[in-house]
Amino acid sequence: MRPSASAIERAPAAAARLSRRAVVAGGGLVLCAALLPVQPPLAATPNPDAPASLTAWIKIAPDGKVTLIASQSEMGQGTTTTLAAALADELYLPLDKVSIAFSPFDPAYRDPVYNWMFTGNSQSTSSFYALMRRMGAAAREMLAQAAADRWNVPADAVRLDNGRVVHPDGKRTLGFGQLAADAAKQPVPAAPKLRADPPSAGRALRRWDIPGKVDGSAQFGIDVTLPNMLVAAVRCAPRFGAKLASLDRDAIKAKPGVVAVVDVPGGVAVAARTYWQARRALDAAALTWSSEGSGLSSGEVLAPVYAERMASGPFFTRKREGDANIAAPGATTLEATYQVPFQAHATMEPMNCTARVTAERCEIWAPTQGMELAQNVAALVTGLPIDRVEIHRTLIGGGFGRRLLADFIKQTLLVAIATKQPVKLIWSREEDMTHDFYRPAMLHGITGVLDAAGSLVSLSHRVVSPSHMLYIMPRAMFPQVKDWTDPAAPPEKIDEMAVEGLVELPYDIPAQLVEQHRLELDVPVSVWRTTGHGPNNFVVESFIDELAAAARADPVAFRRALLTKDGRARGVLNLVAEKSDWGRAAPAGAARGVALAKAFGGYVAAVAEVSVAGTAVKIHRLVLAVDCGRVIDPGIATSNILGGAVWGLSGMRTAVTFDRGATVQQNFDGFEPLHLWETPACEVHFVPSEEKPGGTGELGPVPIHAAVCNAIFAASGRRVRALPLSNSGLSFA
């Protein structure tokens, strides 16, 4: 049986909203890591029996139980385990003695790089691992000082061990729970000393989220229950821009279990006693939609629009080095056009949210990646001050960037306000697929020049793409935007995600030009796992392969010759070549392809081994080499890379298309991810590194498309320049 929402463990709102300085509150210590202004605390009655908070990230109960208050959402990437281990190490605790709860919104929990509270972009480890170590070390020193003061001994003479502070005599001890209030009186260490040998670093740890997922006790958003809760289903316009013209509200309300029919932006929601009552009432409803709205169709309208903009622009220059129009005696010029499609996120757990709204307070239970955006949307919808909104995050059944947005949260709040009852709103799979914020389709024009010796001397790149960023730009930058579920003002001239991976190539190419045209369409688009790195790497690494073929060079050797300055890139390329047996003949009937990527603060190279029989492509083996800096947890890192590789393979046959403004694909029968039995053998190898730890959640998929397509060329002579594979007359065997 699922636990109720009241069983969700979370950080006290008041404790999370105090200042950086140590403050006594209910007998506890709060030390906030951020140097940013924080929201005023919610009113709280001091409770001497309540758990004490040591730093904004650590809570210690009277019985000594230690809890990480996690700022980052958990969607299977293992971040929370890694960050909990960082705290445990500095507190000299075994990891199994640290539990995890999700933080509420507070500026203290913002990503220190982006100054925004969100989970994505492979930022969690790179942004928070070192911070968690500092916070744990600060709490350790404050606990040690509190104990030393009681015993009248030097603080550096005591030690921490398994949840207790040990006297220099080795006999007397004090538990963490006994010391928290006194520790609150200590000054906050400005530069706490870190352990030289954190024992968890470099080891595969037992993940805290796995047991609950196995035994069914883990709580995802869709599992939340509240007393007197209604369940709502929603139906929005079948075409972009259309509106609900008419419906028979009385007929819907007459259906079994139906409590309310509520207008939501672009459609209608039905609240009932159960989900299936709400869903069946909607399915039976006679809904009439206006004739207005987008008339976009993928082939008839979109393709010519992209082509026309590629020809005419205007283009904004993102990078210019050297003379891209270089011409030399004996030079060879290659030109190609590449296409990548719109993609749906298609998360296994469809969009859902639970909300309870009163005149004084709003509470939300949601599987969200975008805490700050959700918090502000809730304040705008309810009219409550932002500090009267509390979001309880749950586990996430697939994020992929979709849950950075708050449209589904806004719908839930509107229904909860209208019914004056707690409401859980659940999207159907069809609603989820047809009302996504899709990864934008992109058209690339790319030109390369080889000198007489076959060396690449110039690379020019033009990108036509809608913006990835309109719905996720930090809203503090756009005070004129009143509804935060609407797009913000366009980025000035350039959408950086549209050229990710193109402006920071690892290759040493004398002349480079990158230009972008931002295309405005009626299709709602946003970020998708790998952001711009994935689609752009497919283009540039496929074209590098074309250049290698024109130069009659081995693809690995051709790339290696271009890596004169980037040793880390050269390292992953050499490792993947070694582990894939690149220099040896492939198995009979098969061929290999390679791709290299610099993305998300790390490097990854992939070799795919495939065979092609007619139009059927069979992938036999994938080998990946990764340099993500120092590998904190090789088990989690390997899982992320493997899962990313499968995600990348799935994206080679999935796509979203449109017919007169309506999404054609409605469910997984038309948008089919890779099945388990289709998954090839896959190996992951890490380059030993002492560089700053980087992320792996989005790194794995980046080179997969190009590696497979380059292998298809090596096996069959067919060059794939348009995805999905079906656009090139191919399919997975």
XYZ file of C-alpha atoms in Angstrom:
733
model
C 0.000 0.000 0.000
C 1.311 3.441 -0.920
C 2.148 5.849 1.901
C -0.065 8.908 2.139
C 1.220 12.386 1.427
C 1.425 13.028 5.145
C 4.178 10.418 5.242
C 6.400 12.413 2.880
C 9.453 13.467 4.836
C 10.460 17.015 4.156
C 12.486 19.842 5.610
C 10.590 22.258 7.870
C 9.800 25.350 5.834
C 10.865 27.691 8.607
C 14.212 25.978 9.064
C 14.937 26.184 5.359
C 14.259 29.897 5.087
C 16.629 31.339 7.657
C 19.714 33.388 6.927
C 23.293 32.335 6.401
C 24.244 33.045 9.989
C 23.709 30.443 12.658
C 20.348 30.964 14.354
C 18.725 29.164 17.258
C 15.225 28.067 16.170
C 13.367 25.431 18.110
C 16.645 24.282 19.647
C 18.328 23.783 16.267
C 21.095 25.232 14.145
C 20.630 26.535 10.623
C 23.607 27.392 8.437
C 22.676 28.437 4.925
C 25.146 28.020 2.090
C 23.834 30.792 -0.161
C 24.926 34.426 -0.120
C 21.575 35.389 -1.638
C 18.624 37.095 0.060
C 16.131 34.559 1.341
C 12.393 34.605 1.802
C 11.103 35.405 5.302
C 10.374 32.314 7.375
C 6.882 30.947 7.789
C 5.568 31.350 11.295
C 6.626 28.441 13.462
C 6.149 27.530 17.084
C 9.459 26.596 18.723
C 9.518 22.916 19.554
C 12.414 21.653 21.658
C 11.693 18.103 20.487
C 11.851 18.966 16.767
C 14.814 17.877 14.660
C 17.601 20.422 14.518
C 18.937 21.716 11.212
C 22.695 22.005 10.866
C 23.284 23.967 7.684
C 20.396 24.303 5.270
C 21.163 20.795 4.083
C 21.425 18.704 7.268
C 18.723 17.852 9.785
C 19.488 15.945 12.987
C 16.713 14.455 15.101
C 16.925 14.077 18.900
C 17.682 10.386 18.416
C 20.663 11.327 16.246
C 19.086 10.524 12.879
C 20.768 12.569 10.139
C 18.861 13.667 7.031
C 20.118 15.300 3.863
C 17.721 18.015 2.764
C 18.220 17.573 -0.978
C 17.910 20.578 -3.241
C 18.013 18.400 -6.375
C 15.170 16.256 -7.692
C 15.643 12.509 -8.058
C 14.553 11.011 -11.366
C 16.703 7.919 -11.417
C 20.028 9.661 -12.011
C 21.268 8.872 -8.472
C 22.207 12.435 -7.547
C 20.729 12.277 -4.075
C 22.836 9.260 -3.137
C 26.016 11.003 -4.299
C 25.250 14.191 -2.371
C 24.231 12.277 0.755
C 27.535 10.418 0.615
C 29.405 13.740 0.483
C 27.723 14.802 3.718
C 28.180 11.419 5.361
C 31.909 11.409 4.625
C 32.491 14.799 6.220
C 30.440 13.836 9.288
C 32.267 10.502 9.643
C 29.006 8.634 9.209
C 28.200 5.479 7.240
C 25.983 6.334 4.293
C 23.204 4.066 5.539
C 22.810 6.376 8.538
C 21.852 9.331 6.322
C 18.277 9.546 5.058
C 17.063 11.922 2.365
C 14.250 14.458 2.211
C 13.557 17.016 -0.520
C 13.900 20.694 0.263
C 11.186 23.279 -0.257
C 11.859 26.223 -2.512
C 14.327 28.713 -1.105
C 17.017 30.849 -2.738
C 19.479 29.030 -0.488
C 18.993 25.958 -2.665
C 19.584 27.652 -6.003
C 22.203 26.237 -8.301
C 25.322 28.284 -7.478
C 26.268 28.483 -11.162
C 22.892 29.493 -12.618
C 21.350 31.194 -9.560
C 18.123 29.307 -10.226
C 16.536 26.373 -8.395
C 16.163 23.539 -10.870
C 17.455 20.057 -11.680
C 18.869 19.489 -15.147
C 21.716 20.137 -17.562
C 23.843 17.486 -15.761
C 24.550 20.155 -13.140
C 23.799 18.418 -9.842
C 27.182 16.854 -9.149
C 29.288 19.626 -10.676
C 27.337 22.353 -8.855
C 26.605 20.697 -5.508
C 29.119 17.960 -4.677
C 31.842 20.301 -3.420
C 29.207 22.431 -1.699
C 27.817 19.401 0.151
C 31.291 18.545 1.355
C 31.764 22.086 2.665
C 28.397 22.065 4.377
C 29.108 18.723 6.010
C 32.548 19.889 7.103
C 31.108 23.103 8.549
C 28.543 21.149 10.552
C 31.268 18.767 11.730
C 33.420 21.610 13.047
C 30.461 23.242 14.788
C 29.499 19.969 16.462
C 33.119 19.406 17.477
C 33.376 22.896 18.960
C 30.121 22.464 20.887
C 31.406 19.220 22.407
C 34.828 20.718 23.121
C 33.227 23.620 24.979
C 31.290 21.219 27.197
C 34.399 19.244 28.007
C 36.732 22.248 28.153
C 39.149 20.679 25.688
C 40.547 21.914 22.339
C 38.187 21.332 19.420
C 40.917 19.732 17.363
C 41.397 17.126 20.102
C 37.918 15.620 19.672
C 36.833 13.423 16.798
C 33.584 12.320 15.192
C 32.677 8.681 14.840
C 29.409 7.054 13.752
C 27.095 9.836 14.893
C 28.910 10.752 18.083
C 31.647 13.158 19.147
C 34.397 11.390 21.066
C 36.354 12.933 23.965
C 40.171 12.904 23.746
C 40.193 10.225 26.431
C 38.342 7.946 24.026
C 35.749 7.039 26.650
C 33.251 9.869 26.865
C 30.967 10.620 23.916
C 28.095 12.927 23.003
C 25.566 12.156 20.280
C 24.905 14.544 17.431
C 21.337 15.028 18.649
C 22.596 16.169 22.051
C 24.853 18.839 20.574
C 22.803 20.561 17.863
C 21.433 23.397 20.021
C 24.874 24.266 21.376
C 26.382 24.019 17.926
C 23.934 26.716 16.812
C 25.781 29.185 19.008
C 29.074 28.616 17.227
C 30.358 30.936 14.496
C 29.989 29.529 11.015
C 33.353 28.297 9.700
C 34.279 30.357 6.661
C 36.576 27.677 5.242
C 36.006 24.348 6.978
C 38.720 21.753 6.525
C 37.706 18.921 4.217
C 38.688 15.311 4.716
C 41.655 14.296 2.612
C 40.268 10.801 2.091
C 36.464 10.783 1.720
C 35.807 7.025 1.872
C 32.803 6.981 -0.475
C 34.543 8.731 -3.378
C 35.382 6.333 -6.185
C 33.158 3.511 -4.902
C 29.826 2.231 -6.171
C 27.380 2.876 -3.349
C 24.031 1.379 -2.423
C 21.454 3.801 -3.822
C 18.839 4.984 -1.374
C 16.002 5.107 -3.937
C 16.254 1.554 -5.281
C 14.734 -0.502 -2.406
C 11.548 1.574 -2.405
C 11.210 1.255 -6.156
C 11.529 -2.515 -5.843
C 9.115 -3.037 -2.948
C 6.614 -0.394 -4.071
C 7.005 1.964 -1.127
C 8.669 4.721 -3.172
C 6.336 7.645 -3.692
C 6.090 9.239 -7.107
C 3.790 12.151 -7.818
C 1.110 9.893 -9.214
C 1.016 7.956 -5.890
C 0.111 10.906 -3.651
C -3.154 10.711 -1.733
C -4.756 13.279 0.571
C -7.926 13.132 2.692
C -11.063 14.174 0.792
C -9.065 14.316 -2.460
C -10.641 14.547 -5.898
C -8.953 13.262 -9.031
C -9.050 15.229 -12.265
C -8.525 14.449 -15.928
C -7.904 17.112 -18.541
C -8.545 17.562 -22.244
C -6.966 20.382 -24.228
C -7.366 21.561 -27.798
C -6.390 19.056 -30.490
C -4.684 21.829 -32.505
C -2.195 24.463 -31.416
C -4.051 27.715 -30.776
C -7.602 26.308 -30.893
C -10.026 27.008 -28.052
C -12.938 25.203 -26.487
C -16.056 26.476 -28.268
C -18.795 24.541 -26.475
C -19.554 21.658 -24.131
C -22.553 20.350 -22.206
C -21.489 20.900 -18.605
C -24.675 19.450 -17.173
C -24.254 16.233 -19.152
C -20.698 15.840 -17.873
C -21.724 16.552 -14.270
C -24.403 13.881 -14.528
C -21.781 11.177 -15.060
C -20.989 8.900 -12.097
C -18.641 10.428 -9.534
C -18.201 13.762 -11.295
C -17.937 16.737 -8.930
C -16.912 19.660 -11.127
C -16.137 20.802 -14.660
C -13.433 23.480 -14.684
C -12.064 25.591 -17.507
C -8.282 25.476 -17.857
C -6.108 27.282 -20.411
C -6.830 25.785 -23.806
C -9.298 23.183 -22.570
C -11.318 21.695 -19.743
C -10.753 19.524 -16.673
C -13.209 17.171 -14.983
C -12.828 16.435 -11.259
C -14.382 13.256 -9.883
C -14.056 10.763 -7.049
C -11.704 8.567 -9.083
C -9.502 9.061 -12.104
C -11.455 6.660 -14.300
C -14.715 8.421 -13.504
C -13.151 11.712 -14.588
C -11.541 10.168 -17.656
C -14.697 8.369 -18.826
C -16.749 11.522 -18.372
C -14.295 13.403 -20.575
C -14.194 10.616 -23.156
C -17.983 10.715 -23.428
C -18.208 14.513 -23.508
C -19.251 16.314 -26.677
C -16.492 18.913 -26.913
C -16.450 21.392 -29.791
C -13.272 23.245 -30.650
C -12.847 26.515 -32.516
C -11.562 26.467 -36.073
C -8.803 28.945 -35.289
C -5.288 27.826 -34.554
C -2.178 26.620 -36.279
C -2.331 24.962 -39.657
C 1.187 23.574 -39.498
C 1.795 20.257 -41.216
C 5.220 18.658 -41.115
C 5.731 18.041 -44.831
C 3.559 20.618 -46.539
C 4.373 23.650 -44.393
C 7.234 23.088 -41.992
C 9.801 21.702 -44.413
C 9.494 24.615 -46.891
C 9.602 27.152 -44.049
C 12.848 25.710 -42.721
C 14.354 25.551 -46.196
C 13.369 29.133 -46.978
C 14.941 30.414 -43.755
C 18.102 28.441 -44.430
C 18.319 30.240 -47.760
C 17.410 33.721 -46.567
C 18.039 34.035 -42.804
C 18.639 36.478 -41.254
C 21.496 34.804 -39.404
C 23.237 35.918 -36.238
C 26.900 35.113 -35.874
C 27.723 33.085 -32.771
C 31.346 32.269 -33.525
C 33.852 33.533 -36.060
C 37.480 32.483 -36.109
C 39.763 32.908 -39.098
C 38.493 33.162 -42.669
C 35.712 30.639 -43.220
C 35.777 31.392 -46.957
C 39.336 30.187 -47.193
C 40.378 28.901 -50.615
C 43.666 27.181 -51.317
C 45.196 25.389 -54.305
C 43.988 21.818 -54.402
C 41.335 22.403 -51.722
C 38.216 20.242 -51.570
C 34.917 21.729 -50.419
C 32.106 19.583 -49.030
C 28.575 20.779 -48.324
C 25.704 18.921 -46.646
C 22.270 19.540 -45.171
C 21.151 17.689 -42.048
C 17.739 17.480 -40.389
C 16.650 16.489 -36.891
C 12.961 16.113 -35.951
C 10.671 17.368 -33.236
C 10.772 14.971 -30.283
C 8.373 14.299 -27.415
C 9.665 13.698 -23.901
C 7.294 10.737 -23.439
C 8.029 10.265 -19.744
C 6.862 6.944 -18.266
C 5.031 8.801 -15.506
C 2.661 11.199 -17.283
C 2.279 14.770 -16.054
C 0.538 14.923 -12.687
C 0.253 17.141 -9.656
C -1.662 17.252 -6.367
C -2.653 20.543 -4.745
C -4.481 21.819 -1.679
C -5.354 25.513 -1.668
C -6.938 27.562 1.103
C -7.254 31.301 1.638
C -4.094 31.230 3.740
C -1.888 28.600 2.153
C -1.101 26.556 -0.929
C 0.504 23.128 -0.786
C 1.623 21.236 -3.875
C 2.907 17.692 -4.297
C 4.615 17.361 -7.642
C 7.309 15.485 -9.546
C 9.029 18.662 -10.682
C 12.472 19.585 -11.951
C 11.648 23.302 -11.927
C 11.084 24.213 -8.283
C 11.536 27.954 -8.659
C 9.349 28.280 -11.726
C 6.660 26.131 -10.092
C 6.791 28.200 -6.893
C 6.293 31.444 -8.777
C 3.539 30.058 -11.006
C 1.693 28.890 -7.890
C 1.984 32.314 -6.272
C 0.633 34.007 -9.396
C -2.280 31.579 -9.819
C -3.354 31.601 -6.164
C -2.579 35.255 -5.421
C -0.792 34.171 -2.251
C 2.586 35.533 -1.177
C 5.376 33.288 -2.342
C 6.237 32.298 1.226
C 2.692 30.910 1.643
C 3.288 28.381 -1.111
C 5.000 25.119 -0.245
C 5.986 22.498 -2.792
C 6.655 18.939 -1.682
C 8.708 17.190 -4.325
C 8.247 13.509 -4.989
C 10.338 11.047 -6.929
C 10.089 11.596 -10.686
C 9.185 8.858 -13.151
C 11.162 10.419 -15.992
C 11.997 14.090 -16.382
C 14.115 14.626 -19.515
C 13.558 18.393 -19.185
C 9.762 18.234 -19.502
C 9.189 18.727 -15.799
C 11.106 21.973 -15.693
C 7.829 23.570 -16.803
C 4.766 24.241 -14.666
C 1.780 24.079 -17.041
C 0.414 20.929 -15.393
C 0.832 22.529 -11.954
C -1.160 25.560 -13.049
C -4.006 23.340 -14.271
C -4.120 21.503 -10.952
C -4.244 24.719 -8.961
C -7.151 26.047 -11.020
C -9.163 22.894 -10.353
C -8.310 22.901 -6.636
C -9.364 26.549 -6.320
C -12.622 25.908 -8.174
C -13.583 22.822 -6.155
C -12.234 24.035 -2.795
C -10.913 20.519 -2.254
C -7.544 18.833 -2.619
C -7.136 17.650 -6.198
C -4.795 15.288 -7.980
C -4.708 15.947 -11.725
C -3.346 13.240 -14.044
C -2.754 13.572 -17.763
C -3.606 10.682 -20.030
C -0.821 9.336 -22.225
C -2.520 10.922 -25.237
C -2.693 14.292 -23.498
C 0.943 13.956 -22.532
C 2.064 13.150 -26.073
C -0.009 15.770 -27.868
C 0.528 18.681 -25.453
C 4.219 18.389 -24.840
C 6.795 21.136 -25.169
C 8.736 19.339 -27.863
C 12.413 19.368 -28.655
C 12.563 21.670 -31.671
C 13.241 20.353 -35.141
C 16.432 21.769 -36.619
C 17.863 22.244 -40.096
C 21.643 22.452 -40.470
C 23.695 23.607 -43.405
C 27.363 22.745 -43.019
C 30.404 23.309 -45.212
C 33.957 22.058 -44.776
C 37.173 22.711 -46.652
C 40.037 20.220 -46.861
C 43.429 21.406 -48.020
C 45.493 19.518 -50.590
C 46.921 17.290 -47.848
C 43.448 16.319 -46.638
C 43.526 18.440 -43.471
C 40.383 20.265 -42.331
C 41.073 23.995 -42.529
C 37.571 25.508 -42.449
C 34.176 24.589 -41.030
C 31.052 26.729 -41.503
C 27.748 25.943 -39.849
C 24.282 27.450 -40.211
C 21.443 26.423 -37.894
C 17.731 27.103 -38.331
C 15.847 26.289 -35.137
C 13.090 27.517 -32.847
C 14.276 28.568 -29.405
C 14.794 25.899 -26.763
C 14.634 28.471 -24.006
C 11.464 30.580 -24.212
C 9.575 28.705 -21.509
C 12.477 28.142 -19.126
C 14.324 31.449 -19.088
C 14.685 32.705 -15.486
C 11.607 34.869 -15.094
C 13.394 37.477 -12.999
C 14.923 38.550 -16.331
C 11.448 39.273 -17.753
C 9.309 41.230 -15.240
C 6.798 42.035 -17.985
C 5.750 38.363 -18.209
C 2.658 38.044 -16.051
C 1.778 34.408 -16.737
C 4.846 32.279 -16.139
C 3.462 29.337 -18.064
C 3.679 31.513 -21.193
C 6.941 31.971 -23.088
C 9.260 34.709 -21.955
C 10.632 37.318 -24.313
C 12.978 35.791 -26.910
C 16.662 35.710 -26.050
C 18.379 38.636 -27.688
C 19.451 37.522 -31.163
C 20.701 34.107 -30.106
C 19.495 30.993 -28.366
C 22.663 29.446 -26.991
C 21.179 25.971 -26.780
C 20.622 25.965 -30.532
C 24.389 26.139 -31.053
C 25.573 24.097 -28.072
C 28.404 21.819 -29.050
C 29.095 23.809 -32.214
C 30.803 26.847 -30.728
C 32.980 24.784 -28.370
C 34.254 22.023 -30.646
C 37.289 20.170 -29.276
C 38.913 20.201 -32.706
C 41.670 22.572 -33.759
C 40.265 24.038 -36.995
C 41.878 27.277 -38.245
C 38.673 28.857 -39.583
C 35.237 28.384 -37.990
C 31.920 30.125 -38.497
C 28.686 29.359 -36.608
C 25.472 31.220 -37.451
C 21.907 30.774 -36.264
C 18.451 31.805 -37.358
C 15.810 31.665 -34.627
C 12.615 30.425 -36.232
C 9.305 31.424 -34.640
C 6.587 28.754 -34.881
C 3.253 27.989 -33.231
C 4.651 24.694 -31.912
C 5.513 24.839 -28.185
C 9.135 23.748 -27.778
C 11.615 23.495 -24.939
C 14.615 21.541 -23.705
C 14.927 17.778 -24.174
C 17.568 15.550 -22.648
C 20.979 16.516 -24.138
C 19.576 20.012 -24.913
C 21.356 21.260 -28.059
C 24.379 18.999 -27.663
C 22.623 15.850 -28.858
C 21.145 16.985 -32.177
C 24.135 19.184 -32.961
C 26.606 16.392 -32.307
C 24.724 14.141 -34.737
C 25.271 16.768 -37.414
C 28.856 17.792 -36.779
C 30.220 14.302 -36.049
C 28.450 12.810 -39.074
C 29.941 15.544 -41.216
C 33.406 15.037 -39.719
C 33.008 11.453 -40.882
C 32.103 12.681 -44.366
C 35.247 14.805 -44.382
C 37.354 11.846 -43.272
C 35.937 9.768 -46.110
C 36.679 12.566 -48.604
C 40.233 12.756 -47.278
C 40.472 8.952 -47.522
C 41.490 8.892 -43.869
C 40.612 6.529 -41.068
C 37.813 8.236 -39.036
C 39.665 7.887 -35.717
C 42.993 9.015 -37.193
C 41.292 11.977 -38.903
C 39.815 13.132 -35.591
C 43.029 12.507 -33.692
C 44.911 14.782 -36.089
C 42.480 17.599 -35.261
C 42.937 17.199 -31.487
C 46.237 19.027 -31.220
C 45.261 21.089 -28.171
C 42.556 19.214 -26.275
C 44.228 16.378 -24.415
C 41.056 15.231 -22.665
C 39.257 14.809 -25.984
C 42.208 12.895 -27.361
C 42.187 10.686 -24.272
C 38.568 9.540 -24.674
C 39.058 9.008 -28.405
C 42.104 6.824 -27.794
C 40.344 4.872 -25.060
C 37.233 4.151 -27.113
C 39.400 3.070 -30.045
C 41.337 0.700 -27.809
C 38.306 -0.814 -26.060
C 36.311 -1.230 -29.289
C 39.154 -2.990 -31.127
C 39.077 -0.199 -33.707
C 42.288 -1.254 -35.382
C 41.064 -4.803 -35.948
C 38.557 -6.066 -38.468
C 34.928 -5.990 -37.344
C 33.012 -9.278 -37.125
C 31.850 -10.636 -40.476
C 29.064 -8.542 -41.971
C 29.491 -5.695 -39.482
C 31.251 -2.335 -39.503
C 32.130 0.302 -36.946
C 31.452 4.008 -36.632
C 32.837 6.537 -34.165
C 31.746 9.875 -32.716
C 33.226 12.259 -30.151
C 31.540 14.901 -28.002
C 32.496 17.645 -25.595
C 29.425 18.422 -23.496
C 28.196 19.181 -19.979
C 31.688 19.777 -18.662
C 32.949 16.388 -19.834
C 33.880 14.303 -22.856
C 32.422 11.133 -24.320
C 33.277 9.037 -27.368
C 31.250 6.153 -28.777
C 31.905 3.360 -31.220
C 28.916 1.499 -32.673
C 29.219 -1.872 -34.346
C 26.349 -2.495 -36.776
C 25.294 -4.553 -39.737
C 22.870 -3.533 -42.484
C 20.743 -6.018 -44.419
C 18.643 -4.204 -47.010
C 16.912 -1.516 -44.987
C 17.287 -3.251 -41.603
C 19.953 -1.948 -39.223
C 21.115 -4.218 -36.410
C 23.255 -2.777 -33.646
C 25.513 -5.452 -32.203
C 27.674 -3.506 -29.776
C 28.201 -0.062 -28.294
C 31.432 0.985 -26.598
C 31.656 4.326 -24.791
C 34.652 6.069 -23.264
C 33.938 8.865 -20.795
C 35.936 11.625 -19.139
C 33.599 13.288 -16.669
C 36.387 14.409 -14.388
C 36.822 12.545 -11.123
C 34.274 9.727 -10.990
C 32.573 10.009 -7.610
C 30.421 6.878 -7.909
C 31.328 4.538 -10.774
C 28.121 2.537 -10.357
C 25.843 5.551 -10.749
C 28.020 7.047 -13.489
C 27.942 3.794 -15.467
C 24.167 3.498 -15.094
C 23.690 7.044 -16.331
C 25.877 6.495 -19.384
C 24.198 3.166 -20.214
C 20.706 4.605 -19.795
C 21.695 7.595 -21.880
C 22.993 5.357 -24.658
C 19.657 3.523 -24.835
C 17.828 6.862 -24.794
C 19.995 7.952 -27.707
C 19.171 4.808 -29.682
C 15.449 5.326 -29.041
C 15.695 8.850 -30.410
C 16.894 7.463 -33.738
C 13.463 6.062 -34.566
C 11.083 8.343 -32.658
C 9.803 11.685 -33.939
C 6.801 13.975 -33.653
C 5.005 15.208 -36.754
C 2.021 17.497 -37.241
C -1.062 17.518 -39.432
C -2.861 20.887 -39.675
C -1.698 21.913 -36.222
C -2.391 18.593 -34.505
C 0.223 16.150 -33.236
C 0.027 12.935 -35.230
C 1.634 10.614 -32.658
C -0.807 9.891 -29.849
C 0.787 7.098 -27.821
C 3.693 4.674 -27.771
C 2.304 2.777 -30.734
C 3.348 5.758 -32.869
C 6.299 6.862 -30.770
C 8.157 3.663 -29.963
C 11.221 3.729 -27.713
C 13.788 0.961 -27.868
C 12.669 -2.347 -26.340
C 14.794 -4.381 -23.966
C 15.255 -7.174 -26.489
C 16.574 -4.665 -29.037
C 19.223 -3.242 -26.732
C 22.756 -4.150 -27.852
C 25.688 -5.169 -25.709
C 27.095 -1.990 -24.242
C 30.359 -1.189 -22.468
C 31.376 1.924 -20.552
C 34.977 2.848 -19.768
C 36.151 5.868 -17.784
C 39.340 7.848 -18.295
C 41.134 8.190 -14.916
C 40.960 11.864 -14.011
C 41.402 14.271 -11.136
C 39.508 17.062 -12.900
C 36.484 18.578 -11.179
C 33.621 16.040 -11.086
C 31.124 16.574 -13.881
C 27.683 15.256 -14.723
C 26.779 12.044 -16.529
C 22.982 12.213 -16.679
C 22.899 13.830 -20.129
C 26.351 12.948 -21.409
C 25.735 9.378 -22.581
C 23.220 10.000 -25.394
C 25.182 12.780 -27.087
C 27.433 10.810 -29.528
C 25.105 7.851 -30.127
C 23.261 9.091 -33.228
C 26.443 9.971 -35.082
C 28.318 6.820 -34.054
C 25.500 4.576 -35.317
C 24.964 6.536 -38.532
C 28.682 6.555 -39.257
C 28.694 2.783 -38.763
C 25.744 2.500 -41.158
C 27.821 4.293 -43.777
C 30.818 2.057 -43.114
C 28.611 -1.042 -43.452
C 26.475 -0.027 -46.427
C 27.775 3.144 -48.048
C 24.497 4.909 -47.164
C 24.882 8.291 -45.524
C 22.144 9.227 -43.023
C 21.539 12.991 -42.941
C 17.969 13.030 -41.640
C 16.480 11.456 -38.526
C 14.542 9.403 -37.632
C 16.061 6.499 -39.548
C 12.765 6.013 -41.373
C 13.399 9.333 -43.150
C 16.395 7.625 -44.749
C 14.472 4.456 -45.565
C 16.002 2.480 -42.674
C 14.773 0.819 -39.502
C 16.164 -1.170 -36.592
C 16.188 -4.912 -37.169
